[in-house]
Coordinates of C-alpha atoms in Angstrom, one line a residue:
M1 CA 50.8 -97.6 -10.3
L2 CA 48.8 -97.5 -7.1
A3 CA 51.6 -95.8 -5.2
M4 CA 52.0 -93.2 -8.0
Q5 CA 48.2 -92.4 -8.0
L6 CA 48.0 -91.9 -4.3
A7 CA 51.3 -90.0 -4.2
D8 CA 50.1 -87.6 -6.9
E9 CA 46.9 -86.9 -4.9
W10 CA 48.9 -86.4 -1.7
T11 CA 51.3 -83.9 -3.4
E12 CA 48.5 -81.8 -4.8
Y13 CA 46.5 -82.0 -1.6
V14 CA 49.4 -80.8 0.5
A15 CA 50.1 -78.0 -1.9
A16 CA 46.5 -76.9 -2.0
T17 CA 45.8 -77.0 1.7
A18 CA 49.2 -76.2 3.2
I19 CA 48.5 -78.6 6.1
G20 CA 52.1 -78.6 7.2
A21 CA 53.1 -81.2 9.7
H22 CA 49.8 -83.2 9.2
A23 CA 51.0 -84.1 5.7
R24 CA 53.0 -86.9 7.1
N25 CA 49.8 -88.7 8.2
Y26 CA 48.8 -89.1 4.5
R27 CA 52.3 -90.3 3.5
Q28 CA 52.2 -92.9 6.3
A29 CA 48.8 -94.0 5.1
I30 CA 50.1 -94.4 1.5
D31 CA 53.2 -96.3 2.6
C32 CA 51.2 -98.6 5.0
F33 CA 48.6 -99.4 2.4
C34 CA 51.1 -100.0 -0.4
Q35 CA 53.1 -102.3 1.8
Y36 CA 49.9 -104.3 2.6
V37 CA 49.0 -104.5 -1.1
D38 CA 52.5 -105.9 -1.9
K39 CA 52.2 -108.4 0.9
V40 CA 48.7 -109.6 -0.1
L41 CA 48.8 -109.4 -3.9
G42 CA 52.4 -110.4 -4.4
P43 CA 53.6 -110.2 -8.0
W44 CA 50.2 -108.7 -9.1
A45 CA 50.7 -105.7 -6.8
E46 CA 52.4 -103.7 -9.6
E47 CA 49.2 -103.8 -11.6
A48 CA 47.0 -102.7 -8.8
S49 CA 45.1 -99.5 -9.5
L50 CA 42.3 -97.4 -7.9
S51 CA 40.3 -98.0 -11.1
D52 CA 40.2 -101.7 -10.4
P53 CA 37.1 -102.8 -8.4
D54 CA 38.9 -105.9 -7.2
L55 CA 40.9 -103.7 -4.9
F56 CA 37.8 -103.2 -2.8
D57 CA 38.3 -106.3 -0.6
T58 CA 42.0 -105.5 -0.1
L59 CA 41.2 -102.0 1.1
V60 CA 38.6 -103.3 3.5
K61 CA 41.0 -105.9 4.9
W62 CA 43.7 -103.3 5.2
E63 CA 41.6 -100.9 7.2
L64 CA 40.4 -103.7 9.5
S65 CA 44.0 -104.9 10.1
L66 CA 45.3 -101.5 11.1
P67 CA 44.5 -101.8 14.9
E68 CA 46.7 -104.9 15.1
G69 CA 49.9 -102.8 14.9
Y70 CA 48.9 -100.3 17.6
A71 CA 48.0 -100.3 21.2
S72 CA 44.4 -100.7 22.3
G73 CA 42.4 -97.5 21.9
S74 CA 45.1 -95.8 19.7
T75 CA 43.8 -93.0 17.5
K76 CA 46.4 -93.8 14.8
P77 CA 44.5 -96.6 12.9
G78 CA 41.4 -94.4 12.4
L79 CA 43.6 -91.5 11.3
L80 CA 45.5 -93.5 8.7
A81 CA 42.3 -95.0 7.3
A82 CA 40.6 -91.6 7.1
S83 CA 43.7 -90.0 5.5
L84 CA 43.7 -92.6 2.7
R85 CA 40.0 -92.2 2.1
V86 CA 40.5 -88.4 1.7
L87 CA 43.0 -89.1 -1.1
I88 CA 40.6 -91.6 -2.8
I89 CA 37.7 -89.2 -2.6
R90 CA 39.9 -86.4 -4.0
R91 CA 40.9 -88.5 -7.0
D92 CA 37.3 -89.5 -7.5
D93 CA 36.2 -85.9 -7.6
H94 CA 38.6 -85.2 -10.5
P95 CA 36.8 -85.5 -13.8
D96 CA 39.8 -86.9 -15.7
R97 CA 40.8 -89.5 -13.1
V98 CA 39.1 -92.9 -12.8
V99 CA 38.3 -94.5 -9.5
A100 CA 36.3 -97.7 -9.2
A101 CA 32.7 -97.1 -8.1
A102 CA 33.0 -99.6 -5.3
L103 CA 36.1 -97.9 -3.9
A104 CA 34.5 -94.5 -4.1
R105 CA 31.5 -95.7 -2.2
L106 CA 33.6 -97.2 0.5
A107 CA 35.7 -94.1 0.8
R108 CA 32.6 -91.9 1.1
G109 CA 30.8 -94.4 3.4
P110 CA 30.9 -94.8 7.1
A111 CA 34.2 -95.6 8.8
L112 CA 35.0 -99.2 9.6
L113 CA 37.2 -98.1 12.5
G114 CA 36.5 -96.0 15.5
S115 CA 38.4 -92.8 16.3
G116 CA 40.1 -94.3 19.3
E117 CA 40.5 -93.0 22.8
K118 CA 42.3 -89.7 23.1
T119 CA 43.7 -88.6 26.5
E120 CA 43.4 -84.9 26.9
R121 CA 46.4 -83.1 28.2
D122 CA 46.0 -81.5 31.7
E123 CA 46.7 -77.9 32.2
F124 CA 49.8 -76.6 34.0
T125 CA 49.1 -75.9 37.7
R126 CA 49.0 -72.3 38.8
P127 CA 52.5 -72.4 40.4
E128 CA 53.8 -74.0 37.2
K129 CA 52.3 -71.3 35.0
R130 CA 53.7 -68.6 37.2
A131 CA 57.1 -70.2 37.0
L132 CA 56.8 -70.4 33.2
V133 CA 55.9 -66.8 32.8
R134 CA 58.6 -65.7 35.2
A135 CA 61.2 -67.8 33.4
A136 CA 60.0 -66.4 30.0
W137 CA 60.6 -62.8 31.1
K138 CA 64.0 -63.8 32.5
S139 CA 64.8 -65.5 29.2
A140 CA 63.7 -62.6 27.1
H141 CA 65.8 -60.1 29.1
A142 CA 68.8 -62.5 29.0
T143 CA 68.4 -62.8 25.2
R144 CA 68.3 -59.0 24.8
K145 CA 71.4 -58.6 26.9
R146 CA 73.2 -61.3 25.0
L147 CA 72.5 -59.6 21.6
D148 CA 73.3 -56.1 22.9
D149 CA 76.6 -57.3 24.2
G150 CA 77.3 -59.2 21.0
W151 CA 76.7 -56.2 18.8
A152 CA 78.6 -53.9 21.2
L153 CA 81.6 -56.3 21.0
A154 CA 81.3 -56.4 17.2
E155 CA 81.8 -52.7 17.1
Q156 CA 85.2 -53.1 18.7
G157 CA 86.5 -55.5 16.1
R158 CA 87.9 -55.3 12.6
H159 CA 88.4 -57.6 9.6
P160 CA 90.0 -60.9 10.9
D161 CA 92.6 -60.6 8.1
E162 CA 93.7 -57.3 9.7
G163 CA 93.2 -58.5 13.3
S164 CA 93.0 -62.2 14.2
W165 CA 90.9 -65.2 13.3
T166 CA 90.9 -66.1 17.0
S167 CA 89.6 -62.8 18.2
I168 CA 86.0 -62.7 19.2
P169 CA 85.4 -59.0 18.4
D170 CA 87.0 -59.5 15.0
L171 CA 84.9 -62.6 14.1
L172 CA 81.7 -60.9 15.3
W173 CA 82.6 -57.7 13.3
G174 CA 83.1 -59.8 10.1
L175 CA 79.8 -61.6 10.5
A176 CA 77.9 -58.5 11.5
C177 CA 79.2 -56.5 8.5
E178 CA 78.9 -59.5 6.2
E179 CA 82.6 -59.2 5.4
I180 CA 83.0 -62.9 6.1
V181 CA 80.6 -65.9 6.1
A182 CA 80.3 -69.0 8.2
E183 CA 82.3 -71.0 5.7
D184 CA 85.3 -68.8 6.3
L185 CA 85.4 -70.0 9.8
R186 CA 86.0 -73.5 8.6
R187 CA 88.7 -72.3 6.2
F188 CA 90.7 -69.8 8.2
V189 CA 90.1 -70.4 11.9
P190 CA 92.9 -72.6 13.2
G191 CA 92.4 -75.8 15.2
S192 CA 91.0 -75.4 18.7
R193 CA 94.4 -76.4 20.2
E194 CA 95.7 -73.0 19.0
W195 CA 92.8 -71.0 20.4
P196 CA 93.2 -68.7 23.4
K197 CA 91.4 -69.5 26.6
E198 CA 88.9 -66.7 26.0
L199 CA 87.8 -68.2 22.7
L200 CA 87.6 -71.7 24.1
E201 CA 85.3 -70.6 27.0
F202 CA 83.2 -68.4 24.6
T203 CA 82.5 -71.5 22.5
A204 CA 82.0 -74.2 25.1
G205 CA 81.3 -72.3 28.3
P206 CA 83.3 -71.2 31.4
G207 CA 85.9 -73.7 32.4
K208 CA 85.2 -76.0 29.4
A209 CA 86.8 -76.7 26.1
P210 CA 85.1 -77.8 22.9
Y211 CA 85.8 -81.1 21.2
P212 CA 88.4 -80.5 18.4
Q213 CA 86.2 -82.3 15.8
T214 CA 83.2 -80.0 16.4
A215 CA 84.9 -76.9 17.6
R216 CA 84.5 -74.8 14.5
P217 CA 80.8 -75.6 13.9
Q218 CA 80.2 -74.9 17.6
L219 CA 82.0 -71.6 17.3
A220 CA 80.0 -70.6 14.3
R221 CA 76.7 -71.3 16.1
R222 CA 77.9 -69.4 19.2
L223 CA 78.9 -66.3 17.1
F224 CA 75.6 -66.2 15.3
A225 CA 73.8 -66.6 18.6
S226 CA 75.6 -63.5 19.8
L227 CA 74.1 -61.5 17.0
Y228 CA 70.7 -63.0 16.2
P229 CA 68.0 -64.8 18.2
T230 CA 68.0 -68.6 18.0
N231 CA 65.1 -71.1 18.0
L232 CA 65.5 -71.7 21.7
D233 CA 65.2 -67.9 22.5
L234 CA 61.7 -67.5 20.9
H235 CA 59.9 -70.0 23.2
A236 CA 59.9 -67.2 25.9
F237 CA 58.0 -64.9 23.6
R238 CA 55.4 -67.5 22.7
V239 CA 54.8 -68.2 26.4
L240 CA 54.4 -64.5 27.1
L241 CA 52.0 -63.9 24.2
M242 CA 49.9 -66.9 25.1
D243 CA 49.7 -65.6 28.7
A244 CA 48.9 -62.0 27.7
T245 CA 46.4 -62.8 25.0
G246 CA 44.9 -66.2 26.0
Y247 CA 45.1 -67.5 22.4
T248 CA 46.7 -70.6 21.0
S249 CA 50.4 -71.1 20.3
E250 CA 49.6 -71.3 16.6
E251 CA 47.8 -68.0 16.6
V252 CA 50.4 -66.0 18.6
A253 CA 53.2 -67.2 16.3
C254 CA 51.3 -66.5 13.0
F255 CA 51.1 -62.7 12.7
G256 CA 53.5 -60.6 10.8
E257 CA 54.6 -56.9 11.1
A258 CA 51.6 -55.9 8.9
D259 CA 49.3 -57.6 11.3
V260 CA 50.3 -55.4 14.2
E261 CA 48.7 -52.0 15.0
F262 CA 49.9 -50.2 18.1
L263 CA 47.2 -48.3 19.9
P264 CA 47.6 -45.4 22.4
K265 CA 47.0 -47.9 25.2
G266 CA 47.5 -51.3 23.7
V267 CA 47.9 -53.2 20.5
R268 CA 45.6 -54.7 17.8
L269 CA 46.6 -58.0 16.3
T270 CA 45.4 -60.0 13.4
L271 CA 45.4 -63.6 14.5
L272 CA 45.1 -66.6 12.1
K273 CA 44.1 -70.1 13.2
N274 CA 44.9 -72.4 10.4
R275 CA 43.2 -75.5 11.9
A276 CA 39.9 -73.7 12.2
G277 CA 40.4 -71.4 9.2
R278 CA 39.5 -68.4 11.3
L279 CA 41.0 -64.9 11.0
R280 CA 40.4 -62.6 14.0
H281 CA 41.2 -58.9 14.7
R282 CA 41.7 -58.5 18.4
A283 CA 42.7 -55.5 20.5
F284 CA 44.6 -56.0 23.8
R285 CA 44.5 -53.1 26.1
D286 CA 47.3 -52.2 28.5
Q287 CA 46.7 -52.7 32.2
S288 CA 46.7 -49.8 34.6
P289 CA 50.1 -49.3 36.4
P290 CA 50.3 -51.2 39.7
D291 CA 50.2 -49.3 43.0
A292 CA 53.6 -50.8 44.0
P293 CA 56.5 -51.7 41.7
A294 CA 57.2 -55.4 41.1
P295 CA 59.9 -56.9 43.3
D296 CA 63.4 -56.9 41.9
D297 CA 64.6 -60.0 43.7
D298 CA 63.6 -63.7 43.9
G299 CA 63.5 -63.7 47.7
D300 CA 67.0 -65.1 48.1
G301 CA 68.6 -61.7 47.7
Q302 CA 69.7 -62.1 44.1
L303 CA 68.8 -59.5 41.5
T304 CA 66.8 -60.6 38.6
V305 CA 64.6 -58.2 36.5
N306 CA 61.8 -55.8 37.1
W307 CA 58.9 -57.7 35.6
P308 CA 56.7 -55.8 33.2
R309 CA 53.0 -55.9 33.5
R310 CA 50.9 -58.5 31.6
E311 CA 50.7 -56.5 28.4
A312 CA 50.6 -57.9 24.9
S313 CA 51.9 -54.6 23.5
E314 CA 55.1 -54.8 25.5
V315 CA 55.8 -58.4 24.4
V316 CA 55.1 -57.6 20.8
R317 CA 57.4 -54.5 20.9
Q318 CA 60.2 -56.5 22.4
L319 CA 59.7 -59.4 19.9
M320 CA 59.7 -57.0 16.9
D321 CA 62.9 -55.3 18.1
L322 CA 64.6 -58.6 18.8
T323 CA 63.9 -60.1 15.4
A324 CA 64.3 -57.0 13.3
R325 CA 67.7 -57.9 11.9
V326 CA 66.6 -61.5 11.1
R327 CA 63.5 -60.3 9.3
A328 CA 65.6 -57.9 7.3
K329 CA 67.6 -60.9 6.0
A330 CA 64.5 -63.0 5.5
P331 CA 62.2 -60.8 3.4
H332 CA 60.3 -63.8 2.1
V333 CA 58.8 -64.4 5.6
T334 CA 56.1 -61.8 6.1
D335 CA 53.4 -63.8 8.0
T336 CA 55.2 -64.2 11.4
L337 CA 57.5 -62.3 13.7
F338 CA 59.0 -65.5 14.9
V339 CA 62.1 -65.8 12.8
S340 CA 65.6 -67.0 13.9
A341 CA 69.1 -67.5 12.6
G342 CA 71.1 -70.6 12.5
V343 CA 74.1 -72.4 11.1
R344 CA 73.8 -75.8 9.5
P345 CA 76.5 -78.5 9.9
D346 CA 77.8 -77.6 6.4
Y347 CA 78.3 -74.0 7.5
A348 CA 75.3 -72.7 5.5
T349 CA 73.5 -69.8 7.3
V350 CA 69.8 -69.8 7.6
F351 CA 67.5 -66.8 8.2
D352 CA 64.0 -68.2 8.2
R353 CA 60.8 -68.7 10.2
W354 CA 61.0 -70.3 13.6
N355 CA 60.9 -74.0 13.9
P356 CA 60.0 -74.9 17.5
G357 CA 60.5 -78.6 16.9
S358 CA 64.1 -78.4 15.7
P359 CA 66.7 -80.4 17.6
G360 CA 68.2 -78.3 20.3
G361 CA 65.4 -75.8 20.2
R362 CA 62.4 -77.7 21.5
F363 CA 60.1 -76.5 24.2
S364 CA 61.3 -79.2 26.6
E365 CA 64.9 -78.1 26.0
W366 CA 63.9 -74.5 26.8
L367 CA 62.3 -75.7 30.1
A368 CA 65.5 -77.5 30.9
A369 CA 67.7 -74.5 30.1
M370 CA 65.5 -72.3 32.3
D371 CA 65.4 -74.9 35.0
V372 CA 61.6 -75.0 35.1
K373 CA 60.1 -78.2 36.5
V374 CA 56.6 -79.2 35.4
E375 CA 54.8 -82.4 36.1
G376 CA 53.5 -84.4 33.1
E377 CA 54.0 -83.8 29.5
Q378 CA 56.1 -80.9 28.5
H379 CA 53.8 -79.5 25.8
I380 CA 53.0 -75.8 25.2
G381 CA 49.3 -76.7 24.6
R382 CA 49.0 -77.1 28.4
L383 CA 49.6 -73.4 28.8
R384 CA 46.6 -72.6 26.7
K385 CA 44.5 -74.8 28.9
S386 CA 45.8 -73.0 32.0
T387 CA 44.7 -69.7 30.5
K388 CA 41.2 -71.1 29.7
V389 CA 40.9 -72.4 33.3
E390 CA 41.7 -68.9 34.6
K391 CA 39.1 -67.4 32.3
A392 CA 36.5 -69.9 33.5
I393 CA 37.4 -69.0 37.1
V394 CA 37.1 -65.3 36.5
T395 CA 33.8 -65.7 34.7
E396 CA 32.5 -67.9 37.6
G397 CA 32.2 -71.0 35.4
R398 CA 30.1 -69.4 32.6
I399 CA 31.0 -71.6 29.6
D400 CA 29.8 -69.0 27.0
A401 CA 32.3 -66.5 28.4
A402 CA 35.2 -68.9 28.7
A403 CA 34.6 -70.3 25.2
D404 CA 34.9 -66.8 23.6
D405 CA 37.2 -68.0 20.8
H406 CA 35.7 -71.4 20.1
T407 CA 32.4 -73.3 20.5
E408 CA 31.0 -74.3 23.9
E409 CA 31.3 -77.9 22.7
T410 CA 35.0 -77.5 22.2
F411 CA 35.4 -76.0 25.6
A412 CA 33.5 -78.9 27.2
R413 CA 35.5 -81.5 25.2
H414 CA 39.0 -80.1 25.5
Y415 CA 39.2 -77.7 28.5
A416 CA 36.5 -78.5 31.1
Q417 CA 38.1 -81.8 32.0
G418 CA 41.2 -80.2 33.6
T419 CA 42.3 -80.9 37.1
T420 CA 41.7 -77.4 38.4
L421 CA 38.2 -77.1 37.1
R422 CA 37.3 -80.6 38.4
I423 CA 38.6 -79.5 41.9
L424 CA 36.8 -76.2 41.7
S425 CA 33.6 -78.0 40.6
G426 CA 34.0 -80.5 43.5
R427 CA 34.5 -77.6 45.9
T428 CA 31.5 -75.8 44.6
I429 CA 29.3 -78.9 45.0
A430 CA 30.7 -79.5 48.5
T431 CA 30.2 -75.9 49.5
A432 CA 26.6 -75.9 48.2
Q433 CA 25.9 -79.1 50.0
Q434 CA 27.4 -77.7 53.2
H435 CA 25.4 -74.5 52.8
W436 CA 22.1 -76.4 52.6
F437 CA 23.1 -78.8 55.3
D438 CA 24.0 -75.9 57.7
K439 CA 20.7 -74.2 56.7
A440 CA 18.8 -77.4 57.5
L441 CA 20.5 -77.6 60.9
D442 CA 19.8 -73.9 61.6
R443 CA 16.2 -74.3 60.7
V444 CA 14.1 -75.4 63.7
D445 CA 11.5 -77.8 62.3
G446 CA 10.2 -78.7 65.7
P447 CA 8.9 -77.1 68.9
T448 CA 10.8 -75.2 71.5
V449 CA 11.1 -77.3 74.7
I450 CA 11.1 -75.7 78.2
S451 CA 12.4 -78.4 80.6
G452 CA 13.2 -78.5 84.3
T453 CA 11.5 -79.0 87.6
T454 CA 11.4 -75.3 88.5
D455 CA 8.3 -73.3 88.2
I456 CA 7.6 -71.8 84.8
N457 CA 7.0 -68.1 85.0
Q458 CA 6.6 -65.3 82.5
G459 CA 10.1 -64.0 83.0
L460 CA 11.5 -67.5 82.0
L461 CA 9.5 -67.6 78.8
M462 CA 10.4 -64.0 77.9
G463 CA 14.1 -64.9 78.4
A464 CA 13.6 -67.9 76.0
G465 CA 12.4 -65.6 73.2
L466 CA 8.7 -64.9 73.7
S467 CA 7.2 -61.4 73.9
A468 CA 5.4 -60.4 77.1
R469 CA 2.0 -60.9 75.5
E470 CA 2.9 -64.3 74.2
A471 CA 4.4 -65.4 77.5
E472 CA 1.3 -64.2 79.4
D473 CA -1.1 -66.0 77.0
I474 CA 0.8 -69.3 77.4
M475 CA 0.9 -69.0 81.2
T476 CA -2.9 -68.5 81.3
G477 CA -3.6 -71.4 78.9
Q478 CA -5.1 -69.3 76.1
L479 CA -2.6 -70.8 73.6
D480 CA -2.9 -74.5 74.7
M481 CA -3.2 -76.6 71.5
G482 CA -3.4 -80.1 73.2
V483 CA 0.2 -81.5 73.1
S484 CA 1.9 -78.1 73.2
H485 CA 1.3 -74.3 73.4
C486 CA 1.4 -72.2 70.2
K487 CA 2.9 -68.7 70.3
N488 CA 0.7 -67.6 67.3
P489 CA -1.8 -70.1 66.0
Y490 CA -2.8 -67.6 63.2
Q491 CA 0.7 -67.6 61.7
G492 CA 1.3 -71.3 61.3
P493 CA 3.4 -72.8 58.5
Y494 CA 0.6 -75.2 57.5
S495 CA -2.2 -72.6 57.0
R496 CA -2.6 -69.3 55.2
P497 CA -1.5 -66.2 57.2
G498 CA -4.4 -64.9 59.4
E499 CA -6.2 -68.2 59.4
L500 CA -6.4 -70.4 62.5
C501 CA -4.1 -73.4 62.3
A502 CA -6.1 -76.4 60.9
V503 CA -3.6 -79.2 61.8
A504 CA -3.2 -78.8 65.5
P505 CA -2.5 -80.8 67.5
L506 CA -1.4 -83.5 65.0
R507 CA 1.4 -81.4 63.5
C508 CA 2.4 -79.4 66.5
L509 CA 5.5 -81.5 67.1
E510 CA 6.7 -80.4 63.6
C511 CA 5.9 -76.7 64.0
R512 CA 8.3 -73.9 64.8
N513 CA 5.6 -72.0 66.7
A514 CA 5.1 -74.8 69.3
W515 CA 6.3 -74.4 72.8
I516 CA 6.3 -77.5 75.1
L517 CA 6.2 -77.0 78.8
P518 CA 6.6 -79.6 81.6
T519 CA 2.8 -79.6 82.0
N520 CA 2.4 -81.0 78.5
L521 CA 4.3 -84.2 79.3
P522 CA 1.1 -86.4 80.0
Q523 CA -0.4 -85.4 76.6
L524 CA 2.9 -86.2 74.9
L525 CA 2.9 -89.7 76.4
L526 CA -0.7 -90.2 75.2
F527 CA 0.2 -88.9 71.7
K528 CA 3.1 -91.3 71.6
A529 CA 0.7 -94.2 72.4
H530 CA -1.5 -93.0 69.5
L531 CA 1.4 -93.0 67.1
E532 CA 2.6 -96.4 68.2
R533 CA -0.9 -97.7 67.4
L534 CA -0.7 -96.1 63.9
R535 CA 2.7 -97.8 63.4
T536 CA 1.1 -101.2 63.7
L537 CA -1.6 -100.2 61.2
L538 CA 0.3 -98.4 58.5
R539 CA 3.0 -99.6 56.2
P540 CA 6.4 -98.4 57.2
Q541 CA 6.8 -96.2 54.1
A542 CA 3.4 -94.6 54.7
F543 CA 4.1 -94.0 58.4
S544 CA 7.5 -92.5 57.7
R545 CA 5.9 -90.1 55.1
L546 CA 3.0 -89.0 57.3
W547 CA 4.5 -89.1 60.8
G548 CA 8.2 -89.6 60.5
Q549 CA 9.3 -86.1 61.5
G550 CA 6.8 -85.8 64.3
W551 CA 7.8 -89.3 65.6
V552 CA 11.5 -88.3 65.7
N553 CA 10.8 -85.0 67.4
L554 CA 8.5 -86.6 70.0
N555 CA 11.1 -89.2 70.9
A556 CA 13.7 -86.5 71.2
V557 CA 11.6 -84.5 73.6
L558 CA 10.7 -87.5 75.8
D559 CA 14.3 -88.7 75.8
D560 CA 15.3 -85.5 77.5
R561 CA 12.9 -86.1 80.4
T562 CA 14.0 -87.7 83.6
P563 CA 12.5 -91.1 84.7
E564 CA 10.9 -89.2 87.7
E565 CA 9.1 -86.8 85.3
L566 CA 7.9 -89.6 83.1
A567 CA 6.6 -91.6 86.1
Q568 CA 4.8 -88.6 87.5
A569 CA 3.2 -87.9 84.1
R570 CA 1.9 -91.5 83.9
Q571 CA 0.4 -91.2 87.4
H572 CA -1.6 -88.2 86.1
I573 CA -2.8 -90.3 83.1
E574 CA -3.8 -93.3 85.3
A575 CA -5.6 -91.0 87.7
G576 CA -7.7 -89.6 84.8
E577 CA -6.3 -86.1 85.2
A578 CA -4.9 -86.0 81.7
S579 CA -6.6 -86.6 78.3
L580 CA -5.8 -86.2 74.6
D581 CA -8.3 -84.6 72.3
L582 CA -7.7 -85.5 68.7
P583 CA -9.8 -84.8 65.6
L584 CA -11.8 -87.7 64.2
A585 CA -9.6 -87.9 61.1
A586 CA -6.7 -89.0 63.4
H587 CA -8.6 -92.2 64.2
T588 CA -9.6 -93.1 60.6
E589 CA -6.4 -92.2 58.8
F590 CA -5.3 -95.8 58.5
D591 CA -8.3 -96.7 56.4
A592 CA -7.2 -94.4 53.6

């Protein structure tokens, strides 16, 4: 009874929501729960029902046991538990169906399991994406040529009864004109041992022969592939549309002929995103023609194709033209241009919507057929992420612009973690750090030092960057501030412009206006002695905060002096010829 109750809810839920491939999650949850109930309840399992409150403990234990069958961090246990709860809630919402109150509260209450850890797919690299788009155009042109050749060959044939059941043009003519069906190939085409070489190679490839047991089905598929696009062919158009529009694989494959409006310079598409339940009307404008035509060879001298520009209108036109015959034979499919033809093992022909996950027609198999090598998972969703990365780069990292078709939270959760954006972010941070580091190095946070034993004259100072007036004032001593000279004491960085500097000489060794001449060396030695005395009185943190930069600059200036210069300066100090005038605050600072 329990299985029937849940199965009924599942059937109605799938029909009402059209959730497609996700329906299997609910079926797996039902199977898993019913198997657990059979194991735990034994012979009483047949009487189990959602209306029985005694099932509460069993449901709780089942949910808590789910992680045991999966790897650590798997998202599957939480998904199965949530799926079963949805069905219970749906049944409880129905007025004529009874669900025990305890079970309903549990289903509507907080989850017992976490959602697990989901590893986001990384985007394709830029070279990989270029290779994908290039291979897609190559595939699209090859498909067009194959179908054109197939229909041209069909026009040369006649009914196989009048011609031959081993003649390729006759077989194509019969299928194209619907004079024969695929079943006739099984009935009337002789065994592959009687086939001419041309038919053998047409079926299996140049220099190959098909297996006798599968020759006829293989021939039927090959003939239909010469007249209609296959599942494998349509991957190219999905890649091109994702590249041209920037939208998801779901959206570019879910618009029909009625959803296409060609504009004078572009196309307007109606895009449906089932997962988000969003319907969008978007216009995609054609690009301006390039100044130079695209190259016609791959660089190795072999001709390929003249690549069209990145235009959604061109891709849509080619897709509509390519699938026109299939859509005419599948009038029930109106919501997508992605339709294909195929032949089943029982020779039944199918004209229906595209199935990108069918055996022999998967995206990974298309990559292998086009010889495209990509690192990591071969999933089309990675192309969407590559497009979002490009948009983020173009918009200079503005999330609101890059997240133009979803929320910013979605962008941060699913797209911002890609390798390219992480590298770009790292480069941005490194560039910013280098910029400020270089700026700090370029900034002179200390005095300009004039060293040497030669006489200091006005010409030497002017050559070092001073004006004639500033050089003359320094030479005459009018700008002497005690431990250095100042080229402009009324434009200091520590006082308002136009006011006399109020921190000289204590901060002169940290000032860009200070100029130190050889004659200032005795005062510098006296100032060093003053700072050494402060170092013994102040805590290291306080000294570093108040005097750290000046102390470093002072030592750098003195380290550049020769021992002879230092000895001569000390002689001047000992002889009483040099003194250091400091404000009273400099002697009482340690008391603060």
